[in-house]
Amino acid sequence: MAKPLRLVHYIYLTFAFSVIYTDAGTHRNFTYVCDPARYAQLGLDIKSLPFCDKKLSYDVRARDLVRQLTLHEKVRQLGNHAYGVPRLGIPEYEWWSEALHGLSNVGPGTFFDNSVPHATSYPTPILTTASFNESLWNTIGKAISTEARALYNLGHAGLTFWSPTINVARDPRWGRIIETPGEDPFVVGTYAMNYVRGLQDVEGTESNKYKDLNSRPLKVSACCKHFTAYDVDNWKGIERYNFDARVTEQDLVETFNRPFQMCVQNGDVSSVMCSYNRVNGIPACADHKLLKETIRQDWDLHGYIVADCDSVEVMIKDHKWLNVDNETAVSYTLQAGLDLDCGVYYTDNVENAVKHGKVREGDVDQSLQYLYVVLMRLGIFDGQPQYNSLGINDVCTSAHIELAGEAAREGIVLLKNDNGILPLATERNKTLAVVGPHANASVTMIGNYAFAAYNKGSPCRYSTPLNGFSSYGSVNYAAGCSNVKCVDGNLIGAAVEAAKIADATIIVAGIDLSIEAESLDRLDILLPGKQTDLINQVADAAKGPVVLVIMSAGGVDISFAKSNPKIHAILWAGYPGAEGGQAIADVIFGKYNPGGRLPLTWYQADYVDKIPLTSLQLRPDDSKGYPGRTYKFYDGPTVFPYGYGLSYTKFIYTLKAAPSKWSKKLNKFQHCRDLPYKNGTIKPSCPAILIDDLRCHKKFTFDIEVKNVGNRDGDEVVLIYSQPPLGILGTHIKQLIKFQRVSVAARTSKLVHFAINICQGLGIVDSNGNAVLPSGSHTIIVGDHQIVHPIQLTYN
Ligand SMILES: *[C@@H]1O[C@H](CO)[C@@H](O)[C@H](O)[C@H]1NC(C)=O
Ligand SMILES: *[C@@H]1O[C@H](CO)[C@@H](O)[C@H](O)[C@H]1NC(C)=O
Ligand SMILES: *[C@@H]1O[C@H](CO)[C@@H](O)[C@H](O)[C@H]1NC(C)=O
Ligand SMILES: *[C@@H]1O[C@H](CO)[C@@H](O)[C@H](O)[C@H]1NC(C)=O
Ligand SMILES: *[C@@H]1O[C@H](CO)[C@@H](O)[C@H](O)[C@H]1NC(C)=O
Ligand SMILES: *[C@@H]1O[C@H](CO)[C@@H](O)[C@H](O)[C@H]1NC(C)=O
């Protein structure tokens, strides 16, 4: 979102921010719109305004409000900055706030100043995802929405947050992996669902308990973005603003759209944002099939669809789509189902578009209806008394700061630990060489959509790696490079000297937003500049054990370190949030036993030569030499595979309960469908049935005993994959279908219960984009093949 690298937008944004400081902040002199005292003061008769009548449904009230507006008044509510309607006592509202991993100062709806200087900054989503702990994802969402309500009460935030980012990280080069929950669509969707529920749900009115989802109260409104097939930012001159994603229906259904579907259907999110790119020629924000048919009708969104900021302008000026002018562009996007424009194109152009007959006023009314219902569900019209008491004392609480630390500890992944060198012993006061360009990281740890330097505000506090290690020994610091680009080796000597005399050496290296960022994709997946030299020279010279910590979002080819016997241990810390430094030190010194798993495949460096970033194709393609993408379709060599992660203890799995077959008697509405098979495979007489036709509600049990056979307590992430019957062409190698993180005390065991819907667990998406359940011998694979269990499926 936002286009800060483009001067014209930068000016626009800067200007907007300065205006908004007064708009969103000091001007909000009311607690809720339909306060009778407020209307009395405005000299208006509230009794004559049905939209304030609490006895009516939100739908009816919103319709009444829209009915009362003139066309001119209507269009002034269609931008991220809604101007309000003074005549009817409707205040202005700024829709754009961000809460990707904590409240952010990016987006004019939320701002910080001396009275509200901080908010809690959690690890970036890519690291929090690595915890594979659904309840953690949900708990963070709840904590953030509590701070959001507090800031709203203080006049420092709106209640609509354009987070989370749930695009599938399909390629390691993409610059925005930091914002995502990784490469697996099911995990991304599961993260989205939990995080959105954490942000949105008011206790007791969760979506599975509530009858009328159009009136379900919201704590804050979340937004799943960016829809869809958006995974190119700026690569070899191709920018998201002119990128046309060519993508098959199969890949859309199976990979790119799946998290959005889960976000809408399982998370009941109240907003979806469309992306800048085109999808098969049509700008995503102008695509009727994607917005109205898929999100609105098929998935039944209860909420509004918003454009990524200035998408309408991008459509006209960058895509030059159909050479449309302003009025035609806004009429197309409105008709496609785009309700709210982040920008000024709707506000400035819709009125004339209606007057010139390019779009019906009814389309405008429909969009306003969706928008006002969301504001009503938030309590902006009637208040939400249960949150009234939240204020500055609910921001940066010790519980929230501790949760940020907990998330970092749970996410950190142990990648190498030769001879159990970690955890380092704590019994005496050690000298520690803490070196590398991230040894004193602070802002790097909070990544993007946190506290951008161009606005006020910062995390509650920072715990840098130096701070963290200082609690375990006396620290000798040498950066080794002046920044991650590490263009010259001048500073390496000092780091080497520090390592020579230290009892243990910790090298904190990696990349940052100068290498992988919004509007900045990577060209290679190596450590930049002389970082490799720094690490090898320090490791060579070190007196004690050497631990390498990598900060990055996308994978980095660190094969050299993996195979270097002088580098004894390696950790991946993502971008671990404001409490990251202490979390890293606590893991290295064994105060916390790591259990995180990589949410991405870490490819070898030559991967980038095999397939252009601009190809969205997931499946391998021999004719083009494409090797396939993500663990679902790529089975070549890796530096570390998806789901990889070590512990300081050892776990053993035993399968306790699982079915070995499932057969289904077909009724006359369930027709066999063909699937392509490899030559030489015996094709079943009934290869597959459409999942929509099967209506499978039945779940099968899959129970695993997880035994901790070591002498340390630890957390284990149990990953359950399914593999389709061998011989089916063009399907995935395997797919993750369930996961659970469990704590198991030393020398004890825990029974982990999974209930798996057979269609969700064993289904595949065929080449036409239909979800089907194939017959034949499926295989359930647990973790790294610790359990391999066949299930025979037959139709008769
Ligand atoms: C509240 O602020 C608005 C301007 O935003 C002003 O018109 C109105 O009179 C104020 N109301 C009160 C009660 O101060
Ligand atoms: C998962 O997260 C929750 C919420 O933060 C936490 O209480 C729990 O201990 C975590 N589970 C495991 C197994 O680490
Ligand atoms: C199109 O709309 C934009 C935004 O309102 C405006 O800046 C621009 O001047 C308009 N272009 C034309 C040709 O009217
Ligand atoms: C550890 O040793 C350093 C000097 O090597 C000293 O400054 C520091 O106070 C000692 N810390 C503790 C906790 O003993
Ligand atoms: C670490 O970075 C902070 C700024 O984030 C700076 O104030 C501090 O001096 C640095 N520490 C060292 C030892 O350089
Ligand atoms: C399978 O065999 C047929 C006929 O022998 C041949 O035309 C086809 O190309 C083969 N397909 C594959 C995938 O090898």
Coordinates of C-alpha atoms in Angstrom, one line a residue, residues 496-793:
V496 CA 37.6 -10.7 14.3
E497 CA 39.6 -9.2 17.3
A498 CA 36.5 -9.3 19.5
A499 CA 35.8 -13.0 18.6
K500 CA 39.4 -14.0 19.3
I501 CA 39.2 -13.2 23.0
A502 CA 35.5 -14.0 23.7
D503 CA 34.2 -17.1 25.5
A504 CA 31.5 -17.2 22.8
T505 CA 30.7 -15.3 19.6
I506 CA 27.3 -14.4 18.3
I507 CA 27.2 -13.0 14.8
V508 CA 23.9 -11.2 14.0
A509 CA 23.7 -10.8 10.2
G510 CA 21.1 -10.8 7.4
I511 CA 19.2 -8.3 5.4
D512 CA 16.7 -5.5 6.0
L513 CA 14.4 -3.1 4.2
S514 CA 17.2 -1.7 2.1
I515 CA 17.4 -5.2 0.4
E516 CA 13.8 -6.6 0.6
A517 CA 10.9 -4.2 0.9
E518 CA 7.7 -2.8 -0.6
S519 CA 8.7 -1.6 -4.0
L520 CA 11.9 -3.5 -3.8
D521 CA 12.2 -7.2 -4.8
R522 CA 15.5 -9.0 -4.6
L523 CA 17.6 -10.0 -7.6
D524 CA 19.6 -12.6 -5.6
I525 CA 19.0 -14.5 -2.4
L526 CA 22.6 -14.3 -1.0
L527 CA 23.9 -12.2 1.9
P528 CA 24.9 -8.8 0.5
G529 CA 28.4 -7.4 0.1
K530 CA 31.1 -8.7 2.3
Q531 CA 28.9 -10.3 5.0
T532 CA 29.9 -13.8 4.0
D533 CA 33.6 -12.8 4.5
L534 CA 32.8 -11.2 7.8
I535 CA 31.1 -14.3 9.0
N536 CA 33.8 -16.7 7.8
Q537 CA 36.6 -14.6 9.2
V538 CA 35.0 -14.2 12.5
A539 CA 34.3 -17.9 12.7
D540 CA 37.9 -18.8 11.8
A541 CA 39.3 -16.6 14.5
A542 CA 36.8 -17.2 17.3
K543 CA 38.1 -18.8 20.5
G544 CA 34.7 -20.1 21.6
P545 CA 31.5 -21.4 20.1
V546 CA 30.2 -19.4 17.1
V547 CA 26.4 -18.8 16.7
L548 CA 25.1 -17.1 13.6
V549 CA 21.7 -15.3 13.8
I550 CA 20.0 -14.3 10.5
M551 CA 17.5 -11.6 10.4
S552 CA 15.5 -11.7 7.1
A553 CA 12.0 -12.3 5.8
G554 CA 12.7 -14.2 2.6
G555 CA 15.2 -17.1 2.8
V556 CA 18.9 -16.5 2.3
D557 CA 21.3 -19.0 0.8
I558 CA 23.7 -19.6 3.7
S559 CA 24.9 -22.9 2.6
F560 CA 28.4 -21.7 3.4
A561 CA 27.5 -21.4 7.0
K562 CA 25.5 -24.5 7.2
S563 CA 28.5 -26.5 6.0
N564 CA 31.2 -24.6 7.9
P565 CA 32.1 -26.7 11.0
K566 CA 33.4 -23.5 12.7
I567 CA 29.9 -22.1 12.7
H568 CA 28.4 -24.3 15.3
A569 CA 24.8 -23.1 15.4
I570 CA 22.4 -21.0 13.3
L571 CA 19.2 -19.3 14.2
W572 CA 16.6 -17.5 12.0
A573 CA 15.0 -14.6 13.8
G574 CA 12.9 -13.1 11.0
Y575 CA 12.4 -9.4 12.0
P576 CA 11.6 -10.2 15.6
G577 CA 9.8 -7.0 16.8
A578 CA 10.8 -4.5 19.5
E579 CA 11.5 -7.2 22.1
G580 CA 13.5 -9.3 19.6
G581 CA 17.0 -8.8 21.2
Q582 CA 16.1 -10.3 24.5
A583 CA 14.2 -13.1 22.8
I584 CA 17.2 -14.1 20.7
A585 CA 19.5 -14.1 23.8
D586 CA 17.0 -16.1 25.8
V587 CA 16.9 -18.8 23.1
I588 CA 20.7 -18.9 22.7
F589 CA 21.1 -19.2 26.5
G590 CA 18.4 -21.8 26.9
K591 CA 16.0 -19.8 28.9
Y592 CA 13.6 -20.7 26.1
N593 CA 13.7 -23.9 24.1
P594 CA 13.1 -23.0 20.4
G595 CA 10.2 -24.6 18.5
G596 CA 9.6 -22.4 15.5
R597 CA 9.5 -23.8 12.0
L598 CA 10.4 -22.1 8.7
P599 CA 7.2 -20.8 7.0
L600 CA 9.1 -20.7 3.7
T601 CA 11.4 -22.9 1.6
W602 CA 14.9 -21.6 1.7
Y603 CA 16.2 -22.2 -1.9
Q604 CA 19.7 -22.4 -3.1
A605 CA 21.1 -19.2 -4.8
D606 CA 20.7 -20.5 -8.4
Y607 CA 17.0 -20.9 -8.0
V608 CA 16.6 -17.3 -9.1
D609 CA 18.2 -18.1 -12.5
K610 CA 15.6 -20.8 -13.2
I611 CA 12.4 -18.8 -13.2
P612 CA 11.6 -15.1 -13.5
L613 CA 9.8 -13.5 -10.6
T614 CA 7.1 -12.3 -13.0
S615 CA 6.0 -15.8 -13.8
L616 CA 3.3 -16.7 -11.4
Q617 CA 3.4 -20.4 -12.2
L618 CA 3.5 -22.7 -9.2
R619 CA 3.9 -26.0 -11.1
P620 CA 7.2 -27.1 -12.6
D621 CA 7.4 -26.7 -16.4
D622 CA 10.0 -28.8 -18.1
S623 CA 9.6 -27.0 -21.4
K624 CA 10.7 -23.8 -19.8
G625 CA 13.0 -25.3 -17.3
Y626 CA 10.9 -24.0 -14.4
P627 CA 11.6 -26.1 -11.2
G628 CA 8.2 -25.4 -9.5
R629 CA 7.5 -23.2 -6.5
T630 CA 7.0 -23.8 -2.8
Y631 CA 7.3 -27.2 -1.1
K632 CA 4.0 -28.2 -2.7
F633 CA 5.5 -28.1 -6.2
Y634 CA 9.3 -27.9 -5.8
D635 CA 11.3 -31.0 -4.9
G636 CA 14.8 -29.9 -5.8
P637 CA 17.6 -29.2 -3.4
T638 CA 17.1 -26.6 -0.6
V639 CA 19.2 -24.9 2.0
F640 CA 16.4 -25.6 4.5
P641 CA 13.0 -27.0 3.6
Y642 CA 9.6 -25.6 4.6
G643 CA 8.7 -26.6 8.1
Y644 CA 12.3 -27.1 9.2
G645 CA 13.3 -26.3 12.8
L646 CA 15.3 -27.9 15.6
S647 CA 14.8 -28.1 19.3
Y648 CA 17.1 -28.5 22.3
T649 CA 15.2 -31.7 23.1
K650 CA 14.0 -34.6 21.0
F651 CA 10.4 -35.7 20.2
I652 CA 9.2 -39.1 19.0
Y653 CA 5.8 -39.6 17.4
T654 CA 3.5 -42.7 17.6
L655 CA 0.4 -43.0 15.6
K656 CA -2.5 -43.8 18.0
A657 CA -5.6 -43.6 15.8
A658 CA -6.2 -43.2 12.1
P659 CA -8.5 -44.7 9.5
S660 CA -6.9 -46.9 6.7
K661 CA -9.8 -46.7 4.3
W662 CA -12.9 -44.7 3.4
S663 CA -15.4 -45.7 0.9
K664 CA -18.4 -43.8 -0.4
K665 CA -21.5 -45.1 -2.0
L666 CA -22.4 -42.6 -4.7
N667 CA -25.8 -41.2 -5.3
K668 CA -27.2 -40.2 -8.7
F669 CA -26.0 -36.6 -8.3
Q670 CA -22.4 -37.6 -7.7
H671 CA -20.7 -38.1 -11.0
C672 CA -17.3 -39.5 -11.6
R673 CA -14.8 -37.0 -13.1
D674 CA -11.7 -37.8 -15.0
L675 CA -8.2 -36.9 -13.9
P676 CA -5.0 -37.1 -16.0
Y677 CA -2.7 -40.0 -14.9
K678 CA 0.8 -40.9 -15.8
N679 CA 1.2 -43.5 -18.5
G680 CA 1.5 -46.9 -16.9
T681 CA -0.6 -46.1 -13.8
I682 CA -3.8 -48.0 -13.4
K683 CA -6.5 -45.5 -13.4
P684 CA -9.4 -46.1 -11.0
S685 CA -12.8 -46.6 -12.6
C686 CA -14.1 -43.6 -10.8
P687 CA -11.1 -41.2 -10.6
A688 CA -12.7 -38.3 -8.6
I689 CA -15.9 -36.6 -7.5
L690 CA -16.5 -32.8 -7.2
I691 CA -16.2 -31.8 -3.6
D692 CA -19.2 -29.5 -4.0
D693 CA -21.2 -32.6 -4.9
L694 CA -19.9 -34.7 -2.1
R695 CA -21.0 -32.4 0.8
C696 CA -18.6 -34.1 3.1
H697 CA -19.1 -33.0 6.7
K698 CA -17.5 -36.1 8.2
K699 CA -14.1 -35.8 9.9
F700 CA -11.7 -38.5 10.5
T701 CA -9.6 -38.8 13.6
F702 CA -5.8 -38.7 13.4
D703 CA -4.2 -39.0 16.8
I704 CA -0.5 -38.8 17.5
E705 CA 1.4 -39.3 20.7
V706 CA 4.2 -36.8 21.0
K707 CA 6.9 -38.0 23.4
N708 CA 9.6 -35.7 24.6
V709 CA 12.5 -38.1 25.1
G710 CA 15.0 -35.5 26.1
N711 CA 15.6 -33.8 29.4
R712 CA 14.4 -30.4 28.6
D713 CA 10.8 -29.2 28.3
G714 CA 10.0 -28.1 24.8
D715 CA 7.4 -27.1 22.2
E716 CA 6.8 -29.3 19.2
V717 CA 5.1 -28.3 16.0
V718 CA 3.2 -31.2 14.5
L719 CA 2.7 -30.8 10.8
I720 CA 0.3 -33.1 9.0
Y721 CA 0.5 -33.3 5.2
S722 CA -1.5 -35.3 2.7
Q723 CA -0.1 -36.7 -0.5
P724 CA -2.5 -37.5 -3.4
P725 CA -2.5 -41.0 -5.0
L726 CA 0.7 -41.5 -7.0
G727 CA 0.3 -41.2 -10.7
I728 CA -2.1 -38.2 -10.8
L729 CA -0.5 -35.7 -13.2
G730 CA -0.2 -32.0 -12.4
T731 CA -1.1 -32.1 -8.7
H732 CA 1.0 -31.1 -5.7
I733 CA 3.7 -33.2 -4.1
K734 CA 2.0 -32.9 -0.8
Q735 CA 0.0 -30.3 1.1
L736 CA -0.2 -29.2 4.7
I737 CA -3.7 -30.0 6.1
K738 CA -3.4 -29.5 9.8
F739 CA -0.8 -28.4 12.3
Q740 CA -0.6 -27.9 16.0
R741 CA 2.1 -26.6 18.4
V742 CA 2.2 -28.4 21.7
S743 CA 4.3 -28.0 24.9
V744 CA 5.6 -31.3 26.2
A745 CA 7.6 -31.5 29.4
A746 CA 10.8 -33.5 29.5
R747 CA 10.3 -37.3 29.6
T748 CA 6.5 -37.0 29.2
S749 CA 4.2 -37.4 26.3
K750 CA 1.0 -35.8 25.0
L751 CA -1.7 -37.1 22.8
V752 CA -2.4 -34.7 20.0
H753 CA -5.8 -35.0 18.4
F754 CA -6.6 -34.0 14.9
A755 CA -10.1 -34.1 13.3
I756 CA -9.7 -33.8 9.6
N757 CA -12.4 -33.3 7.1
I758 CA -11.8 -35.8 4.3
C759 CA -12.6 -33.4 1.5
Q760 CA -10.4 -30.6 2.9
G761 CA -7.7 -33.0 3.8
L762 CA -7.4 -35.2 0.7
G763 CA -9.0 -32.9 -1.9
I764 CA -7.0 -31.5 -4.8
V765 CA -7.7 -28.7 -7.4
D766 CA -7.9 -30.0 -10.9
S767 CA -6.6 -28.2 -14.0
N768 CA -10.0 -26.4 -14.5
G769 CA -9.9 -25.0 -10.9
N770 CA -12.4 -27.5 -9.5
A771 CA -11.9 -28.9 -6.1
V772 CA -12.2 -32.7 -6.4
L773 CA -11.6 -35.7 -4.1
P774 CA -9.6 -38.4 -6.0
S775 CA -10.0 -42.1 -5.2
G776 CA -7.0 -44.3 -4.7
S777 CA -4.3 -44.6 -2.1
H778 CA -3.7 -41.3 -0.3
T779 CA -0.9 -40.9 2.2
I780 CA -0.8 -38.9 5.4
I781 CA 2.7 -37.8 6.2
V782 CA 3.6 -36.4 9.6
G783 CA 6.4 -33.9 9.9
D784 CA 9.5 -35.1 8.1
H785 CA 8.1 -38.6 7.4
Q786 CA 8.2 -39.7 11.0
I787 CA 4.8 -41.2 10.3
V788 CA 3.6 -42.3 6.8
H789 CA 0.1 -43.6 6.8
P790 CA -1.9 -44.7 3.8
I791 CA -5.7 -44.2 3.4
Q792 CA -7.5 -46.1 0.7
L793 CA -10.4 -44.2 -0.8

